[in-house]
mmCIF file of C-alpha atoms and ligand atoms in Angstrom:
data_model
loop_
_atom_site.group_PDB
_atom_site.id
_atom_site.type_symbol
_atom_site.label_atom_id
_atom_site.label_comp_id
_atom_site.label_asym_id
_atom_site.label_seq_id
_atom_site.Cartn_x
_atom_site.Cartn_y
_atom_site.Cartn_z
ATOM 1 C CA MET N 1 33.209 -23.084 0.029
ATOM 2 C CA SER N 2 32.947 -23.272 3.836
ATOM 3 C CA GLU N 3 29.578 -21.572 3.478
ATOM 4 C CA LEU N 4 28.147 -24.826 2.111
ATOM 5 C CA ILE N 5 28.545 -26.356 5.515
ATOM 6 C CA GLY N 6 26.865 -23.455 7.193
ATOM 7 C CA TRP N 7 23.154 -23.825 8.397
ATOM 8 C CA LEU N 8 21.868 -23.056 5.015
ATOM 9 C CA GLY N 9 23.698 -26.131 3.552
ATOM 10 C CA PRO N 10 23.135 -26.607 -0.220
ATOM 11 C CA ALA N 11 20.463 -23.734 -0.221
ATOM 12 C CA TRP N 12 23.202 -21.230 0.347
ATOM 13 C CA LEU N 13 23.680 -20.163 -3.298
ATOM 14 C CA MET N 14 19.926 -19.938 -3.903
ATOM 15 C CA VAL N 15 19.509 -17.745 -0.733
ATOM 16 C CA LYS N 16 22.503 -15.553 -1.992
ATOM 17 C CA ALA N 17 20.861 -15.243 -5.548
ATOM 18 C CA ALA N 18 17.580 -14.228 -3.751
ATOM 19 C CA HIS N 19 19.428 -11.738 -1.703
ATOM 20 C CA VAL N 20 20.966 -10.003 -4.701
ATOM 21 C CA ILE N 21 17.653 -9.900 -6.531
ATOM 22 C CA ILE N 22 15.848 -8.411 -3.686
ATOM 23 C CA VAL N 23 18.644 -5.913 -3.122
ATOM 24 C CA ILE N 24 18.248 -4.747 -6.817
ATOM 25 C CA PHE N 25 14.563 -3.990 -6.164
ATOM 26 C CA TRP N 26 15.284 -2.272 -2.912
ATOM 27 C CA ILE N 27 17.904 0.023 -4.431
ATOM 28 C CA ALA N 28 15.675 0.825 -7.337
ATOM 29 C CA GLY N 29 12.996 1.927 -4.916
ATOM 30 C CA LEU N 30 15.561 4.097 -3.166
ATOM 31 C CA PHE N 31 16.444 5.695 -6.549
ATOM 32 C CA MET N 32 12.803 6.389 -7.463
ATOM 33 C CA LEU N 33 11.328 7.773 -4.179
ATOM 34 C CA PRO N 34 13.633 10.886 -3.772
ATOM 35 C CA ARG N 35 13.285 11.563 -7.451
ATOM 36 C CA TYR N 36 9.517 11.349 -7.383
ATOM 37 C CA LEU N 37 9.520 13.671 -4.261
ATOM 38 C CA ALA N 38 11.766 16.216 -6.222
ATOM 39 C CA TYR N 39 9.146 16.341 -8.971
ATOM 40 C CA GLN N 40 6.331 16.499 -6.281
ATOM 41 C CA ALA N 41 8.164 19.379 -4.633
ATOM 42 C CA GLU N 42 7.812 21.467 -7.901
ATOM 43 C CA THR N 43 3.965 21.251 -7.714
ATOM 44 C CA GLU N 44 1.470 23.353 -5.695
ATOM 45 C CA PRO N 45 0.270 21.617 -2.515
ATOM 46 C CA GLY N 46 -3.140 20.162 -3.098
ATOM 47 C CA ALA N 47 -3.082 20.547 -6.867
ATOM 48 C CA ALA N 48 -4.082 17.544 -9.073
ATOM 49 C CA GLU N 49 -0.524 16.887 -9.992
ATOM 50 C CA ASP N 50 0.513 16.899 -6.415
ATOM 51 C CA LEU N 51 -2.274 14.336 -5.479
ATOM 52 C CA HIS N 52 -0.935 12.168 -8.364
ATOM 53 C CA TRP N 53 2.573 12.270 -6.864
ATOM 54 C CA ARG N 54 1.277 11.527 -3.376
ATOM 55 C CA GLN N 55 -0.343 8.296 -4.842
ATOM 56 C CA ARG N 56 2.738 7.301 -6.643
ATOM 57 C CA THR N 57 5.097 7.705 -3.645
ATOM 58 C CA ARG N 58 2.720 5.901 -1.438
ATOM 59 C CA ARG N 59 2.844 2.914 -3.885
ATOM 60 C CA ILE N 60 6.633 2.918 -4.081
ATOM 61 C CA ARG N 61 6.782 2.674 -0.289
ATOM 62 C CA ARG N 62 4.041 -0.026 0.022
ATOM 63 C CA ILE N 63 4.794 -2.205 -2.894
ATOM 64 C CA ILE N 64 8.698 -1.873 -3.182
ATOM 65 C CA LEU N 65 10.587 -0.137 -0.319
ATOM 66 C CA ASP N 66 9.061 -1.661 2.794
ATOM 67 C CA PRO N 67 8.841 -5.347 1.592
ATOM 68 C CA ALA N 68 12.344 -5.175 -0.107
ATOM 69 C CA MET N 69 14.116 -3.641 2.860
ATOM 70 C CA LEU N 70 12.668 -6.285 5.204
ATOM 71 C CA LEU N 71 13.531 -9.254 2.795
ATOM 72 C CA ALA N 72 17.003 -7.832 2.140
ATOM 73 C CA TRP N 73 17.712 -7.886 5.989
ATOM 74 C CA LEU N 74 16.135 -11.308 6.494
ATOM 75 C CA LEU N 75 18.042 -12.942 3.489
ATOM 76 C CA GLY N 76 21.184 -10.958 4.374
ATOM 77 C CA LEU N 77 21.267 -11.992 8.063
ATOM 78 C CA ALA N 78 20.489 -15.622 7.094
ATOM 79 C CA LEU N 79 23.668 -15.344 4.921
ATOM 80 C CA ALA N 80 25.608 -13.667 7.629
ATOM 81 C CA PHE N 81 24.907 -16.344 10.225
ATOM 82 C CA ASN N 82 25.716 -18.945 7.637
ATOM 83 C CA HIS N 83 29.051 -17.245 6.760
ATOM 84 C CA GLY N 84 29.964 -16.282 10.362
ATOM 85 C CA PHE N 85 30.895 -12.888 11.633
ATOM 86 C CA ALA N 86 34.253 -13.635 13.226
ATOM 87 C CA GLY N 87 37.041 -11.858 11.387
ATOM 88 C CA ALA N 88 34.777 -10.891 8.490
ATOM 89 C CA TYR N 89 35.593 -7.169 8.830
ATOM 90 C CA TRP N 90 34.177 -6.617 5.213
ATOM 91 C CA LEU N 91 30.787 -7.836 6.604
ATOM 92 C CA HIS N 92 31.009 -5.573 9.672
ATOM 93 C CA ALA N 93 31.714 -2.568 7.427
ATOM 94 C CA LYS N 94 28.930 -3.712 5.068
ATOM 95 C CA LEU N 95 26.374 -4.051 7.902
ATOM 96 C CA LEU N 96 27.241 -0.490 9.109
ATOM 97 C CA LEU N 97 26.698 0.914 5.638
ATOM 98 C CA VAL N 98 23.501 -1.025 5.171
ATOM 99 C CA LEU N 99 22.157 0.154 8.554
ATOM 100 C CA LEU N 100 22.955 3.841 7.470
ATOM 101 C CA LEU N 101 21.095 3.069 4.226
ATOM 102 C CA SER N 102 18.031 1.807 6.168
ATOM 103 C CA ILE N 103 18.118 4.947 8.329
ATOM 104 C CA TYR N 104 18.297 7.055 5.174
ATOM 105 C CA GLN N 105 15.094 5.179 3.974
ATOM 106 C CA LEU N 106 13.300 5.913 7.256
ATOM 107 C CA TRP N 107 14.220 9.548 6.778
ATOM 108 C CA ILE N 108 13.158 9.863 3.093
ATOM 109 C CA VAL N 109 9.896 7.991 3.919
ATOM 110 C CA SER N 110 9.268 10.543 6.787
ATOM 111 C CA VAL N 111 9.846 13.501 4.285
ATOM 112 C CA ALA N 112 7.345 11.725 1.888
ATOM 113 C CA GLY N 113 4.899 11.404 4.798
ATOM 114 C CA ARG N 114 5.063 15.124 5.434
ATOM 115 C CA MET N 115 4.611 15.821 1.738
ATOM 116 C CA GLN N 116 1.434 13.731 1.786
ATOM 117 C CA CYS N 117 0.018 16.501 4.074
ATOM 118 C CA GLY N 118 0.908 19.269 1.659
ATOM 119 C CA ILE N 119 4.135 20.257 3.587
ATOM 120 C CA ARG N 120 7.323 21.025 1.586
ATOM 121 C CA PRO N 121 10.102 20.327 4.056
ATOM 122 C CA LEU N 122 12.789 20.240 1.330
ATOM 123 C CA SER N 123 13.339 22.005 -1.892
ATOM 124 C CA SER N 124 13.373 20.006 -5.252
ATOM 125 C CA ARG N 125 17.166 20.786 -5.462
ATOM 126 C CA ALA N 126 17.857 19.364 -1.940
ATOM 127 C CA LEU N 127 15.870 16.258 -2.885
ATOM 128 C CA ARG N 128 17.909 15.798 -6.074
ATOM 129 C CA ILE N 129 21.070 15.890 -4.037
ATOM 130 C CA ALA N 130 19.541 13.516 -1.472
ATOM 131 C CA ASN N 131 18.800 11.234 -4.508
ATOM 132 C CA GLU N 132 22.708 10.667 -4.836
ATOM 133 C CA VAL N 133 23.067 8.866 -1.507
ATOM 134 C CA PRO N 134 21.735 5.397 -2.447
ATOM 135 C CA GLY N 135 24.044 5.384 -5.571
ATOM 136 C CA ILE N 136 27.205 6.191 -3.570
ATOM 137 C CA ALA N 137 26.253 3.655 -0.804
ATOM 138 C CA THR N 138 25.604 0.834 -3.439
ATOM 139 C CA ILE N 139 29.094 1.307 -4.969
ATOM 140 C CA ALA N 140 30.782 0.920 -1.515
ATOM 141 C CA ILE N 141 28.434 -1.926 -0.282
ATOM 142 C CA VAL N 142 28.901 -4.005 -3.561
ATOM 143 C CA ILE N 143 32.659 -3.546 -3.446
ATOM 144 C CA LEU N 144 32.671 -4.758 0.199
ATOM 145 C CA ALA N 145 30.447 -7.725 -0.708
ATOM 146 C CA VAL N 146 32.310 -8.956 -3.799
ATOM 147 C CA VAL N 147 35.977 -7.822 -3.209
ATOM 148 C CA ARG N 148 35.960 -8.345 0.601
ATOM 149 C CA PRO N 149 39.142 -6.062 0.888
ATOM 150 C CA PHE N 150 39.529 -6.786 4.656
HETATM 151 C C1 HEM M 1 20.275 -5.622 4.477
HETATM 152 C C2 HEM M 1 21.262 -6.133 5.077
HETATM 153 C C3 HEM M 1 22.441 -7.004 4.431
HETATM 154 C C4 HEM M 1 22.961 -8.055 4.947
HETATM 155 C C5 HEM M 1 22.835 -8.627 6.392
HETATM 156 C C6 HEM M 1 23.867 -8.700 3.906
HETATM 157 C C7 HEM M 1 24.710 -9.653 4.144
HETATM 158 C C8 HEM M 1 25.350 -10.358 3.030
HETATM 159 C C9 HEM M 1 26.272 -11.523 3.295
HETATM 160 C C10 HEM M 1 26.569 -12.207 4.548
HETATM 161 C C11 HEM M 1 26.771 -11.904 2.038
HETATM 162 C C12 HEM M 1 27.735 -13.045 1.726
HETATM 163 C C13 HEM M 1 27.025 -14.237 1.424
HETATM 164 C C14 HEM M 1 28.058 -15.408 1.213
HETATM 165 O O1 HEM M 1 28.906 -15.316 0.356
HETATM 166 O O2 HEM M 1 27.877 -16.331 1.852
HETATM 167 C C15 HEM M 1 25.990 -10.951 1.145
HETATM 168 C C16 HEM M 1 26.376 -11.034 -0.243
HETATM 169 C C17 HEM M 1 26.101 -9.979 -1.188
HETATM 170 N N1 HEM M 1 25.406 -8.841 -0.782
HETATM 171 FE FE1 HEM M 1 24.484 -8.436 0.980
HETATM 172 N N2 HEM M 1 23.718 -7.835 2.723
HETATM 173 C C18 HEM M 1 22.867 -6.849 3.049
HETATM 174 C C19 HEM M 1 22.462 -5.943 2.181
HETATM 175 C C20 HEM M 1 23.027 -5.763 0.844
HETATM 176 C C21 HEM M 1 22.772 -4.555 0.157
HETATM 177 C C22 HEM M 1 21.999 -3.252 0.491
HETATM 178 C C23 HEM M 1 23.542 -4.802 -1.092
HETATM 179 C C24 HEM M 1 23.701 -3.965 -2.250
HETATM 180 C C25 HEM M 1 23.501 -2.729 -2.378
HETATM 181 C C26 HEM M 1 24.106 -6.172 -0.965
HETATM 182 C C27 HEM M 1 24.860 -6.737 -1.910
HETATM 183 C C28 HEM M 1 25.329 -8.069 -1.910
HETATM 184 C C29 HEM M 1 26.050 -8.706 -2.904
HETATM 185 C C30 HEM M 1 26.208 -8.289 -4.432
HETATM 186 C C31 HEM M 1 26.439 -10.063 -2.402
HETATM 187 C C32 HEM M 1 27.136 -11.122 -3.268
HETATM 188 C C33 HEM M 1 28.678 -11.055 -3.157
HETATM 189 C C34 HEM M 1 29.364 -12.236 -3.778
HETATM 190 O O3 HEM M 1 29.203 -13.289 -3.218
HETATM 191 O O4 HEM M 1 30.089 -12.097 -4.662
HETATM 192 N N3 HEM M 1 23.775 -6.728 0.299
HETATM 193 N N4 HEM M 1 25.232 -10.014 1.755
#
């Protein structure tokens, strides 16, 4: 339990619990947004249903995705400096995957932004395929964080 003597001291486990809770919200938002965009892509640009989906996707981004990604990084980096990076290859691999997941979020949010203007950059089918990415990433990230295979 060397983490207990890190800079977080006795707060370590509470910070880790907060990290896992926030990460659950983040991934939930990453599951919802591409799915909502897949439904929006099936509507006529400017139609009432399209305007409803624009409002819903704006809310997911503002209320869930942006704050959860920021907090997941803040709590995660606090844990990483508490744990130490030296020799923690599982953490290096995890940080790479989480960075790619963050870039995925920036990309899907940019797609949502264009769909807010009535553009349809991707088909509903392509968005459903894109919806699989957060799930696959989550499986790999959680195995790295819990099993620490290297
Ligand atoms: C955003 C950047 C992230 C950073 C910097 C980060 C960093 C860390 C660190 C250093 C730990 C180990 C804490 C310790 O035991 O002292 C940890 C634990 C954990 N992380 Fe993250 N993490 C991030 C994102 C994520 C994401 C996206 C997921 C899931 C999809 C995740 C899932 C977990 C889980 C489940 C644990 C607990 C593992 C255990 O103790 O058994 N983390 N994280």
